Amino acid sequence: MAPVHKECDYLVIGGGSGGLASARRASGVYGAKTIAIESNRLGGTCVNVGCVPKKVTWNAAAIAETIHAAKSYGFSVETTAPFDWKTFKHKRDAYVKRLNGIYEKNLDKDHIDYIHGRAHLTSKSSVEVKLDDGSTTTIKAKKILLATGGHPTIPEGIPGSAMGITSDGFFDLETQPKCVALVGAGYIAVEMAGMFNALGSETHLFIRHETFLRQFDPMIQDTITKEYERLGIHIHKNSAQTKFEKNTEKGGDWKTLHYTDKEHPDGATLDVECLLWGIGRSPEVEDLGLQAAGVKQGEKGHVLADDYQNTNVENIYSLGDVSGKVELTPVAIAAGRKLADRLFGGPQYKDSKLDYSNIPSAVFAHPEVGTIGLSEPDAREQYGDKNIKVYESDFTAMYFAMMEPEEKAPTKYKLVCYGEEEKVVGMHILGVGSSEILQGFGVAIKMGAKKRDFDSCVAIHPTSAEELVTLK
């Protein structure tokens, strides 16, 4: 079959959140002739194997915790069977599939030509797409956006490591593992460890240092690490993995992890039904043809882009996880829309770009974490110790008032303020509802709020968030 030839104003490679947001803005708002290419499912990591199914699973874990807490409030709640992982998994899959369909309908509504296939650059303005039936399509585009995202990393050099799964594989599990090991100290490993544990799996979390979430403020690191230990998660500190192999004695899905850690410097083994690698992500660039177009990459393979999402090649752009800036879905969406405004919106948008400072983010751990701006150490390094003042609060949320002391989870808040005017340059919170609390306060901090602005707001009582406007 002879290859099909197409032309367009805007070619978007990658059907994830950032790419689709940019494509829809370009076509739906400005009328640019736009083609979007995706080789997997529409919606990218977030919709299919990230934020969306993760939050649904976190909700299930939160309900399990609520059932456990119900007795303290006078309810007699008994579960008649273990958590039905399989039924839950299939309902979650159906929800994601509905979202895939909605994404495709939106592309059609905005008159975007959607092609399902694998694309690679053949020059600075042309792309070849291998379609599902094996045929090819060539596309000549005036402007090309690379928004291919990333994928989880499996470590090399550890025998048997490929028998483990990643965060992608977490959502494919048909049955709940009785015992699971997770390796990693970032938010993915921490979130999934919390969910496994709350839903009843024996959970082991292997980290290289003494704490996890090490990119966060020390208050977050220390408190969440201790809380996970209180919740019964086995934290293996200062650990390394040496081998992963099938367990022939137990059979089935059972395997044996060989490791060293703080308690076992000479080595130990752990029998698990599942090993999940949460050690990081790599950009999806393996067959993108970057060399053919002369596009520069960073040390880890990311497609380098400036603040306006420009690569080193004129009319080729990059955003989202593949660019390695801030790997969060709302960031990619915002950057994609700003880019489309600049490229197709006329002179009034010639300077349109995303401001990457003060981006709020949440970790759906147990309890939740919210953070925006600088950590205390980073603020002190940037502005000097004498110019930083820190306000903190450590308390028990009223939700836990009816519970025994050993069942009460922590709530801690911190404001990091700079200069005589005490501009808030960092806010770090953990506790029930932190993700929702942060979104509102994030607006204030993005606007340049000072401590006195927080103080001027009348508290809502009784809430945890009122602590943030009454800090002394």
XYZ file of C-alpha atoms in Angstrom:
472
model
C 0.000 0.000 0.000
C 1.408 3.368 -1.006
C 2.103 5.756 1.893
C -0.435 8.510 2.561
C 0.773 12.112 2.570
C -0.684 14.829 4.790
C 0.106 18.465 5.577
C -0.828 20.638 8.547
C -0.091 23.833 10.441
C 0.526 22.094 13.757
C 1.600 18.524 14.349
C 1.430 17.254 17.919
C 3.287 14.027 18.664
C 1.886 12.612 21.881
C -1.740 12.315 22.975
C -1.225 13.029 26.648
C -2.580 15.923 28.671
C -0.084 18.539 27.479
C -0.124 17.637 23.815
C -3.906 17.419 23.602
C -4.386 20.688 25.481
C -2.111 22.445 23.007
C -3.724 20.780 19.991
C -7.236 21.645 21.109
C -6.334 25.271 21.796
C -4.623 25.598 18.406
C -7.445 24.048 16.409
C -10.532 24.676 18.486
C -9.797 28.308 19.369
C -7.536 29.561 16.570
C -8.520 27.324 13.658
C -5.045 25.955 12.951
C -5.044 22.789 10.877
C -3.872 20.321 13.511
C -2.916 16.650 13.549
C -2.410 14.689 16.793
C -0.556 11.369 16.897
C -0.650 8.829 19.733
C 0.697 5.270 19.743
C -1.006 4.140 22.944
C -4.228 5.244 24.669
C -5.378 8.857 24.575
C -4.833 10.799 27.762
C -1.240 9.736 28.338
C 0.210 8.697 31.663
C -2.146 10.759 33.811
C -5.407 9.309 32.535
C -4.280 5.732 31.963
C -1.553 4.816 34.452
C -1.094 7.911 36.594
C -3.050 10.596 38.404
C -6.574 9.417 37.593
C -6.488 5.671 38.421
C -4.058 6.453 41.255
C -6.524 8.842 42.899
C -9.369 6.350 42.466
C -7.235 3.731 44.238
C -6.257 6.236 46.925
C -9.963 6.864 47.487
C -10.453 3.133 48.087
C -7.560 3.162 50.557
C -9.047 6.186 52.329
C -12.391 4.379 52.653
C -10.589 1.392 54.194
C -9.049 3.757 56.747
C -12.446 5.317 57.455
C -13.982 1.888 58.082
C -11.200 1.209 60.573
C -11.812 4.568 62.280
C -15.591 4.135 62.449
C -15.450 2.178 65.726
C -13.994 5.197 67.512
C -17.108 7.136 66.561
C -19.493 4.525 67.942
C -20.167 2.527 64.783
C -20.001 -1.237 64.731
C -18.663 -1.931 61.264
C -17.522 -5.380 60.242
C -16.376 -6.322 56.753
C -17.773 -9.658 55.576
C -14.993 -10.255 53.051
C -11.553 -8.852 52.169
C -11.261 -5.923 49.794
C -12.430 -7.074 46.347
C -9.396 -5.972 44.351
C -10.481 -7.657 41.123
C -13.943 -6.059 40.972
C -12.503 -2.684 41.920
C -9.788 -2.994 39.259
C -12.284 -3.739 36.498
C -14.529 -0.819 37.501
C -11.490 1.458 37.521
C -10.499 0.207 34.059
C -14.005 0.932 32.761
C -13.822 4.468 34.126
C -10.492 5.077 32.390
C -11.856 3.638 29.145
C -14.756 6.102 29.289
C -12.250 8.924 29.665
C -10.333 7.667 26.615
C -13.539 7.919 24.627
C -14.238 11.428 25.895
C -10.755 12.539 24.826
C -11.319 11.184 21.323
C -14.715 12.907 21.067
C -13.112 16.194 22.127
C -10.551 15.903 19.349
C -13.320 15.393 16.841
C -15.276 18.324 18.298
C -12.260 20.586 17.832
C -11.685 19.322 14.251
C -8.325 17.686 14.993
C -7.140 14.903 12.710
C -6.275 12.080 15.123
C -3.891 9.360 13.960
C -3.150 6.259 16.033
C 0.398 5.181 15.269
C 4.074 5.570 16.127
C 5.737 8.736 14.810
C 9.350 9.625 14.183
C 10.934 12.746 12.749
C 12.528 12.444 9.304
C 13.538 16.107 9.011
C 12.937 19.474 10.673
C 9.448 19.658 9.181
C 8.406 16.120 8.354
C 7.347 13.008 10.213
C 6.688 9.427 9.270
C 3.977 7.542 11.152
C 3.751 3.760 11.280
C 0.080 2.881 11.538
C -1.505 -0.060 13.333
C -1.946 -1.986 10.062
C 1.752 -1.672 9.234
C 1.330 0.998 6.575
C 2.900 4.441 6.855
C 1.784 8.051 6.635
C 4.101 10.963 6.008
C 3.228 14.386 7.349
C 4.732 17.763 6.504
C 4.092 20.327 9.252
C 4.820 24.012 9.671
C 5.231 23.542 13.424
C 5.837 20.375 15.442
C 5.265 19.809 19.157
C 7.044 16.929 20.887
C 4.893 15.901 23.868
C 5.597 12.188 24.072
C 5.854 12.008 27.863
C 7.907 9.423 29.694
C 7.903 5.896 31.055
C 8.982 4.238 34.319
C 12.537 3.027 34.666
C 13.591 -0.516 35.579
C 17.135 -0.683 36.960
C 19.885 -2.389 35.031
C 22.578 -4.502 36.629
C 20.314 -6.278 39.129
C 19.708 -9.898 38.081
C 15.977 -10.565 37.683
C 14.962 -6.903 37.897
C 12.777 -7.293 34.797
C 10.504 -9.655 36.743
C 9.405 -6.681 38.799
C 6.705 -4.259 37.701
C 6.521 -0.466 37.571
C 3.755 2.013 38.311
C 2.311 1.093 34.895
C 2.072 -2.547 35.962
C 0.422 -1.617 39.254
C -2.782 -0.871 37.367
C -2.630 -4.221 35.547
C -2.589 -6.315 38.728
C -5.646 -8.592 38.631
C -5.232 -9.802 42.197
C -3.973 -8.109 45.328
C -0.529 -9.323 46.389
C -0.345 -10.633 49.951
C 3.158 -9.237 50.328
C 4.684 -6.488 48.196
C 8.062 -4.742 48.028
C 8.418 -1.255 46.564
C 11.764 0.335 45.744
C 11.997 4.107 45.591
C 11.743 7.239 47.702
C 9.773 9.520 45.391
C 6.077 10.263 45.418
C 5.131 7.319 43.179
C 6.632 4.662 45.461
C 5.381 6.450 48.581
C 1.815 6.809 47.289
C 1.592 3.203 46.143
C 3.104 1.868 49.354
C 0.459 3.748 51.315
C -2.347 2.355 49.158
C -1.116 -1.239 49.303
C -0.805 -1.018 53.082
C -4.208 0.575 53.684
C -5.882 -2.067 51.523
C -4.314 -4.909 53.490
C -1.108 -6.019 51.753
C 2.017 -6.568 53.829
C 4.091 -3.687 52.503
C 7.864 -3.200 52.418
C 9.355 0.081 51.159
C 13.061 0.095 50.275
C 14.817 3.472 50.296
C 18.476 4.430 49.865
C 18.636 6.911 52.753
C 16.984 7.461 56.138
C 13.898 9.239 54.811
C 11.845 9.414 51.629
C 10.384 12.335 49.634
C 13.843 13.855 49.863
C 13.043 16.687 47.444
C 10.515 17.999 49.966
C 10.944 20.080 53.104
C 12.619 18.151 55.971
C 9.431 18.453 58.025
C 7.607 16.464 55.342
C 10.373 13.880 55.000
C 10.746 13.171 58.703
C 7.072 13.169 59.602
C 5.764 11.034 56.757
C 8.566 8.486 57.175
C 7.721 8.082 60.867
C 3.997 7.949 60.118
C 4.447 5.168 57.578
C 6.329 3.190 60.188
C 3.495 3.776 62.682
C 0.996 2.533 60.099
C 2.876 -0.752 59.837
C 4.790 -0.267 56.606
C 8.204 -1.899 56.801
C 10.754 0.784 55.846
C 14.107 -0.646 54.767
C 16.557 2.241 55.131
C 19.981 2.567 53.505
C 18.989 -0.331 51.276
C 20.222 -1.829 48.031
C 18.845 -4.702 45.968
C 21.194 -7.381 44.683
C 18.998 -10.033 43.037
C 15.374 -10.925 42.331
C 14.451 -14.513 41.512
C 11.530 -16.932 41.342
C 10.676 -18.775 44.525
C 10.329 -22.383 43.389
C 9.332 -23.624 46.844
C 6.270 -21.377 47.187
C 5.462 -21.354 43.464
C 2.772 -19.182 41.908
C 3.685 -15.489 41.810
C 6.061 -15.745 44.753
C 9.585 -14.488 44.235
C 12.558 -13.728 46.466
C 14.251 -10.351 46.765
C 17.876 -10.299 47.915
C 18.914 -7.041 49.561
C 21.004 -5.219 52.112
C 19.775 -2.493 54.448
C 20.540 -0.731 57.724
C 19.444 -3.723 59.781
C 20.984 -6.326 57.462
C 24.301 -4.956 56.146
C 25.472 -8.474 55.287
C 22.361 -9.280 53.274
C 18.888 -10.724 53.709
C 15.996 -12.070 51.636
C 12.291 -11.301 51.448
C 9.614 -13.440 49.805
C 7.058 -11.306 47.939
C 4.296 -11.747 45.391
C 5.105 -8.438 43.752
C 8.118 -6.148 43.406
C 7.415 -2.626 42.175
C 10.199 -0.372 40.951
C 9.481 3.293 41.671
C 12.959 4.639 41.050
C 12.189 7.294 38.465
C 11.041 7.930 34.914
C 12.760 8.334 31.556
C 11.674 10.440 28.560
C 9.845 8.651 25.738
C 12.359 9.402 22.973
C 13.766 6.035 21.943
C 12.474 6.027 18.351
C 11.439 9.655 17.964
C 14.062 10.445 15.317
C 15.517 13.446 17.129
C 18.877 13.087 15.413
C 17.277 13.330 11.967
C 15.926 16.754 12.864
C 18.982 17.869 14.849
C 17.057 18.246 18.129
C 19.289 18.502 21.197
C 18.804 16.347 24.275
C 19.917 16.638 27.880
C 22.127 14.191 29.773
C 19.141 11.983 30.648
C 17.658 12.146 27.160
C 15.094 14.883 27.704
C 14.253 17.135 24.755
C 15.738 20.461 25.818
C 13.439 23.471 25.655
C 13.663 27.074 26.835
C 11.044 28.949 28.874
C 8.940 29.375 25.721
C 9.077 25.602 24.973
C 11.396 26.212 21.985
C 13.922 23.508 21.181
C 17.176 24.357 19.421
C 15.433 23.698 16.077
C 13.178 26.413 14.722
C 9.481 25.471 14.703
C 10.008 22.354 16.851
C 8.773 22.605 20.433
C 8.792 20.419 23.521
C 6.803 20.298 26.749
C 5.663 17.990 29.505
C 7.577 15.027 30.893
C 9.681 14.613 27.746
C 11.205 18.051 28.381
C 12.039 17.216 32.013
C 11.000 20.573 33.474
C 8.263 20.020 36.067
C 6.694 16.624 35.516
C 3.111 17.330 36.567
C -0.015 17.032 34.417
C -1.423 20.526 35.090
C 1.975 22.000 34.224
C 1.979 20.290 30.835
C -1.608 21.413 30.171
C -0.856 25.019 31.071
C 2.369 25.052 29.037
C 0.581 23.523 26.038
C -2.139 26.150 26.032
C 0.340 29.000 26.481
C 2.368 27.670 23.557
C -0.679 27.452 21.287
C -1.614 31.015 22.245
C 1.850 32.241 21.277
C 2.034 30.313 18.009
C -1.486 30.941 16.722
C -3.145 33.616 18.859
C -1.763 36.726 17.237
C 0.522 39.571 18.376
C -1.117 39.977 21.791
C 0.244 36.531 22.755
C 3.774 36.941 21.380
C 5.267 36.688 24.890
C 2.943 33.972 26.157
C 4.715 31.383 28.285
C 4.172 29.454 31.479
C 5.635 30.796 34.707
C 7.284 27.743 36.241
C 7.726 29.323 39.683
C 5.505 28.577 42.682
C 3.783 25.528 41.253
C 1.696 23.743 43.907
C 1.863 19.981 44.125
C 0.380 17.260 46.299
C 1.451 13.788 47.340
C -1.427 11.421 48.006
C 0.339 9.719 50.849
C -1.172 8.776 54.215
C -1.705 11.506 55.259
C -1.722 13.808 52.253
C 1.090 16.259 51.600
C 0.887 19.671 49.944
C 3.766 21.943 49.033
C 4.468 25.136 47.107
C 7.567 27.290 46.808
C 10.903 26.833 48.554
C 11.737 24.368 51.294
C 13.240 25.904 54.412
C 16.821 24.810 53.549
C 16.476 26.123 49.978
C 15.074 29.434 51.203
C 17.930 29.870 53.676
C 20.459 29.079 50.959
C 18.860 31.491 48.495
C 18.156 34.409 50.833
C 20.428 33.858 53.845
C 19.522 32.653 57.340
C 18.947 36.120 58.808
C 16.366 36.958 56.132
C 14.174 33.888 56.711
C 11.524 33.447 59.376
C 9.628 30.191 59.775
C 6.206 29.665 61.318
C 5.162 26.144 62.252
C 2.215 24.327 63.763
C 2.064 20.723 64.965
C -1.345 19.581 66.152
C -3.944 16.807 66.089
C -6.780 17.369 63.652
C -10.245 17.239 65.219
C -11.083 14.200 63.075
C -8.873 12.159 65.414
C -10.367 13.549 68.644
C -12.378 10.393 69.296
C -9.499 8.003 68.685
C -6.945 6.440 70.963
C -3.554 8.218 71.109
C -1.789 5.489 69.122
C -4.321 5.868 66.285
C -3.955 9.613 65.780
C -2.219 10.738 62.603
C -0.072 13.891 62.541
C -0.949 17.279 61.103
C 1.893 19.746 60.546
C 2.052 23.077 58.740
C 4.961 25.363 57.905
C 5.230 28.821 56.347
C 8.635 30.002 55.119
C 8.802 33.807 54.974
C 11.401 36.150 53.498
C 12.510 39.671 54.457
C 11.071 42.373 56.659
C 7.719 42.162 54.872
C 7.650 38.398 55.449
C 6.708 37.415 51.926
C 5.603 33.778 51.926
C 8.114 31.935 49.741
C 7.216 28.410 50.833
C 4.297 26.542 52.345
C 4.433 22.903 53.400
C 1.501 21.043 54.897
C 0.624 17.470 55.770
C -2.585 16.072 57.175
C -6.158 15.289 56.212
C -7.327 17.368 53.236
C -3.950 18.942 52.479
C -4.346 18.689 48.701
C -7.622 20.629 48.752
C -6.311 23.171 51.263
C -3.224 23.879 49.169
C -5.077 24.802 45.995
C -6.628 27.897 47.560
C -3.548 29.006 49.432
C -1.522 28.422 46.271
C -3.394 31.286 44.610
C -2.456 33.624 47.450
C 1.218 32.656 47.342
C 1.306 32.950 43.549
C -0.007 36.514 43.987
C 2.850 37.320 46.369
C 1.043 37.046 49.700
C 2.810 38.123 52.860
C 2.394 36.729 56.350
C 0.215 39.704 57.289
C -2.154 38.815 54.440
C -2.600 35.378 55.965
C -3.148 36.976 59.383
C -5.767 39.365 58.005
C -8.019 36.504 56.923
C -10.586 35.479 59.525
C -10.300 31.800 60.432
C -12.945 29.216 59.582
C -13.581 27.244 62.770
C -13.264 24.378 63.425
C -10.963 23.398 60.561
C -7.351 22.352 60.219
C -6.730 25.061 57.611
C -7.478 27.814 60.134
C -4.043 27.104 61.625
C -2.503 28.678 58.538
C -4.091 32.069 59.274
C -3.390 32.002 63.018
C 0.299 31.014 63.074
C 2.401 32.749 65.713
